[in-house]
Coordinates of C-alpha atoms in Angstrom, one line a residue:
X69 CA -3.0 18.9 -33.1
X70 CA -7.1 19.1 -34.1
X71 CA -8.1 22.9 -35.0
X72 CA -9.8 22.8 -31.9
X73 CA -7.1 23.9 -29.0
X74 CA -6.7 21.2 -26.7
X75 CA -7.4 21.8 -22.9
X76 CA -4.7 20.5 -21.0
X77 CA -4.7 20.3 -17.4
X78 CA -1.4 19.6 -14.8
X79 CA -1.6 18.6 -11.4
X80 CA 1.0 20.2 -9.4
X81 CA 2.0 22.2 -12.0
X82 CA 3.2 25.6 -10.0
X83 CA 6.4 23.8 -9.3
X84 CA 9.5 22.1 -10.2
X85 CA 9.0 19.5 -13.3
X86 CA 5.4 20.6 -13.5
X87 CA 6.1 24.2 -14.2
X88 CA 8.0 23.0 -17.1
X89 CA 5.4 20.8 -18.2
X90 CA 3.2 23.5 -18.0
X91 CA 5.4 26.0 -20.0
X92 CA 6.5 23.7 -22.5
X93 CA 2.8 22.6 -23.3
X94 CA 1.7 26.4 -23.6
X95 CA 4.5 26.4 -26.4
X96 CA 3.2 23.5 -28.1
X97 CA 0.1 25.5 -28.6
X98 CA -2.2 23.9 -25.4
X99 CA -4.4 25.9 -23.3
X100 CA -3.3 24.6 -19.8
X101 CA -5.0 24.7 -16.7
X102 CA -2.8 24.2 -13.4
X103 CA -3.9 23.1 -10.2
X104 CA -3.0 25.2 -6.7
X105 CA -3.0 23.3 -3.0
X106 CA -5.9 25.5 -1.6
X107 CA -3.9 26.8 1.1
X108 CA -1.0 28.2 -1.6
X109 CA -1.3 32.2 -1.1
X110 CA 1.0 32.5 -4.0
X111 CA -0.8 31.4 -6.6
X112 CA -2.2 34.6 -7.9
X113 CA 1.5 36.0 -8.2
X114 CA 2.7 32.5 -9.9
X115 CA 0.0 33.4 -12.9
X116 CA 1.4 36.8 -13.0
X117 CA 4.8 36.3 -13.9
X118 CA 3.7 33.4 -16.4
X119 CA 1.6 35.7 -18.1
X120 CA 4.7 38.1 -17.7
X121 CA 6.8 35.6 -19.2
X122 CA 4.0 35.6 -22.0
X123 CA 2.5 32.0 -20.8
X124 CA -1.0 32.8 -20.3
X125 CA -1.9 30.2 -17.8
X126 CA -5.0 29.8 -15.7
X127 CA -5.0 28.3 -11.8
X128 CA -7.5 26.7 -10.5
X129 CA -7.6 25.6 -6.0
X130 CA -7.7 21.4 -5.8
X131 CA -6.8 18.9 -3.1
X132 CA -5.8 16.3 -5.1
X133 CA -6.3 13.7 -2.2
X134 CA -9.7 15.0 -2.1
X135 CA -12.5 14.0 -4.2
X136 CA -14.5 17.1 -3.8
X137 CA -12.0 19.6 -4.1
X138 CA -11.0 17.1 -7.7
X139 CA -14.5 17.8 -8.8
X140 CA -15.1 21.5 -8.1
X141 CA -11.6 22.1 -9.8
X142 CA -12.6 20.5 -12.8
X143 CA -16.1 21.8 -12.9
X144 CA -14.3 25.4 -12.7
X145 CA -12.3 24.5 -15.6
X146 CA -15.2 22.7 -17.4
X147 CA -17.1 26.4 -17.0
X148 CA -14.4 28.3 -17.6
X149 CA -12.4 26.6 -20.5
X150 CA -13.9 23.7 -21.4
X151 CA -13.8 20.0 -21.5
X152 CA -10.4 18.9 -20.3
X153 CA -8.6 16.6 -23.2
X154 CA -5.5 15.9 -21.5
X155 CA -4.9 15.0 -17.9
X156 CA -1.2 15.2 -16.7
X157 CA -1.3 13.8 -13.0
X158 CA 2.1 14.6 -11.9
X159 CA 1.4 16.1 -8.2
X160 CA 3.0 14.5 -5.7
X161 CA 4.9 14.2 -2.0
X162 CA 6.9 12.4 -0.3
X163 CA 7.6 11.3 3.6
X164 CA 10.6 10.2 4.0
X165 CA 11.7 7.5 6.6
X166 CA 12.9 3.7 7.2
X167 CA 9.3 1.7 7.3
X168 CA 10.8 1.4 11.1
X169 CA 9.9 5.2 11.5
X170 CA 7.5 5.4 9.3
X171 CA 4.0 6.2 11.0
X172 CA 1.2 5.9 9.4
X173 CA 0.1 9.6 8.9
X174 CA 3.1 9.2 7.0
X175 CA 2.3 6.4 5.0
X176 CA -1.2 7.6 4.4
X177 CA -0.4 11.6 3.1
X178 CA 2.2 9.8 0.7
X179 CA -0.8 7.4 -0.5
X180 CA -3.8 10.1 -0.9
X181 CA -1.5 12.4 -2.6
X182 CA 0.5 9.9 -4.9
X183 CA -2.4 7.7 -5.7
X184 CA -5.5 8.1 -4.1
X185 CA -5.0 11.3 -6.4
X186 CA -5.2 9.4 -9.8
X187 CA -8.7 8.2 -8.7
X188 CA -9.9 11.4 -7.6
X189 CA -8.8 13.5 -11.0
X190 CA -9.3 11.0 -13.5
X191 CA -13.0 10.2 -12.5
X192 CA -13.8 13.6 -13.1
X193 CA -12.9 13.4 -16.8
X194 CA -12.7 9.9 -18.2
X195 CA -16.5 9.5 -19.2
X196 CA -16.2 13.1 -21.1
X197 CA -13.1 11.9 -23.3
X198 CA -14.6 8.4 -23.5
X199 CA -18.1 10.1 -24.7
X200 CA -16.3 12.7 -27.0
X201 CA -14.1 9.7 -28.5
X202 CA -10.9 11.1 -27.4
X203 CA -8.1 11.6 -24.9
X204 CA -5.1 11.5 -22.9
X205 CA -4.3 10.5 -19.2
X206 CA -0.4 10.7 -18.5
X207 CA -0.1 9.3 -14.9
X208 CA 4.0 10.5 -13.3
X209 CA 5.7 7.6 -11.6
X210 CA 9.0 7.5 -10.2
X211 CA 11.9 5.1 -11.2
X212 CA 11.6 3.8 -7.4
X213 CA 8.5 2.9 -8.5
X214 CA 10.0 0.6 -11.0
X215 CA 13.0 -0.9 -8.3
X216 CA 12.2 0.7 -5.0
X217 CA 14.2 2.9 -2.8
X218 CA 15.6 2.8 0.7
X219 CA 13.3 5.1 3.0
X220 CA 10.7 4.9 0.4
X221 CA 8.2 2.3 1.5
X222 CA 5.4 4.7 1.2
X223 CA 6.6 6.2 -2.3
X224 CA 7.7 3.5 -4.0
X225 CA 4.1 1.8 -3.1
X226 CA 2.0 4.6 -4.4
X227 CA 4.3 4.9 -7.7
X228 CA 4.2 1.4 -8.2
X229 CA 0.6 1.3 -7.8
X230 CA 0.4 4.4 -10.5
X231 CA 1.2 1.7 -13.1
X232 CA -1.3 -0.5 -12.0
X233 CA -3.9 1.9 -12.5
X234 CA -2.8 3.0 -15.9
X235 CA -2.8 -0.2 -17.1
X236 CA -6.3 -1.5 -15.9
X237 CA -7.7 1.8 -16.9
X238 CA -5.8 1.4 -20.5
X239 CA -7.9 -1.5 -21.4
X240 CA -10.9 -0.2 -20.4
X241 CA -11.1 3.0 -22.5
X242 CA -9.0 1.9 -25.3
X243 CA -11.7 1.6 -27.9
X244 CA -12.9 4.7 -27.3
X245 CA -9.7 7.1 -28.2
X246 CA -8.3 7.6 -25.1
X247 CA -5.0 6.7 -24.0
X248 CA -3.4 6.3 -20.6
X249 CA 0.3 6.0 -20.4
X250 CA 2.7 6.2 -17.4
X251 CA 6.2 7.8 -17.4
X252 CA 8.9 7.4 -14.9
X253 CA 11.1 9.6 -14.4
X254 CA 14.9 9.7 -12.4
X255 CA 17.0 12.3 -11.2
X256 CA 15.4 15.1 -13.1
X257 CA 17.4 18.8 -12.5
X258 CA 14.8 20.2 -10.5
X259 CA 15.6 22.8 -7.9
X260 CA 15.0 20.2 -5.1
X261 CA 17.4 17.6 -7.0
X262 CA 20.0 20.2 -7.8
X263 CA 19.9 21.5 -4.0
X264 CA 21.7 18.3 -3.2
X265 CA 25.3 18.7 -2.3
X266 CA 27.5 19.1 -5.2
X267 CA 29.6 15.8 -3.1
X268 CA 26.4 13.7 -2.4
X269 CA 25.6 13.9 -6.2
X270 CA 28.6 13.5 -7.6
X271 CA 29.4 10.1 -5.4
X272 CA 25.8 9.0 -4.3
X273 CA 24.1 9.8 -7.3
X274 CA 25.3 10.4 -10.8
X275 CA 27.0 7.1 -10.6
X276 CA 24.0 5.5 -10.7
X277 CA 23.2 6.6 -14.1
X278 CA 25.3 5.3 -17.6
X279 CA 24.3 8.7 -19.2
X280 CA 26.5 10.5 -16.1
X281 CA 24.1 13.5 -15.8
X282 CA 20.7 14.3 -14.4
X283 CA 17.5 14.4 -16.7
X284 CA 16.4 17.8 -17.9
X285 CA 12.5 18.9 -17.0
X286 CA 12.7 19.9 -20.5
X287 CA 13.0 16.1 -21.6
X288 CA 10.2 14.7 -19.2
X289 CA 8.1 17.5 -20.8
X290 CA 9.2 16.7 -24.3
X291 CA 7.7 13.3 -23.8
X292 CA 4.9 14.2 -22.2
X293 CA 3.8 16.2 -25.0
X294 CA 4.4 13.3 -27.3
X295 CA 1.9 11.3 -25.4
X296 CA -0.4 13.8 -25.7
X297 CA 0.0 14.3 -29.4
X298 CA -2.3 12.6 -32.7
X299 CA 1.0 10.9 -32.9
X300 CA 1.1 8.9 -30.1
X301 CA -2.7 7.6 -30.7
X302 CA -1.1 4.4 -30.3
X303 CA 0.9 4.0 -27.4
X304 CA -1.2 3.1 -24.3
X305 CA -1.1 1.5 -21.3
X306 CA 2.8 1.8 -21.2
X307 CA 5.5 2.8 -18.5
X308 CA 8.4 4.9 -20.3
X309 CA 11.4 5.2 -18.1
X310 CA 13.0 8.6 -18.4
X311 CA 16.5 7.9 -16.1
X312 CA 19.1 7.7 -18.4
X313 CA 19.2 4.8 -18.0
X314 CA 19.5 4.1 -14.4
X315 CA 16.8 1.4 -14.4
X316 CA 15.7 -0.6 -17.6
X317 CA 13.0 -2.7 -17.2

């Protein structure tokens, strides 16, 4: 890492996978800022808990589906911490149901949060990265964006779009020292996944995974830390699968 402490902005950094990404990046020497939904009144307790554990993390309100909210969030980061060097587009939601039952509201909610958010957030930081000649944009997709999933036409479409965004933007900024990459996790042992009944995990999910286990959130965070590093400067436009062999692309 350079002598300057790099600033990382992680969307959806307070829960599940995002929290592990946040703590591991602090451990790696980055200054980390996370976003939280404006209606979340527990963010102060979360920040205090993190600081109690030795993680000095800043949190800013941001509706990633709203362009103006993203602009305001990045402006706050810029004024209080500095320019964003690494953007991790991690925020996402699911609204699972068959296409027959899916209504436009549930389609729109997922597309706005999981795909439009990439434009909304990246637009705030990409020009500055190009001007400074260094930057890392890391987009979190999903194995289901690569292979599809029953009951997830909205989610799979959004997550497939994530990598199309990655490839096109990577071409535009490559010569200016900015890399853009996608990671596509499979089943990771977050609280949400481990809450699935054991019999479902054992009979339906683990048999799909050649490694025979769930991924560790720290393994995904480790990949992100690598992509944010100086050593990853020659990796751009990639979609890196981290799914235990569940889907090989």
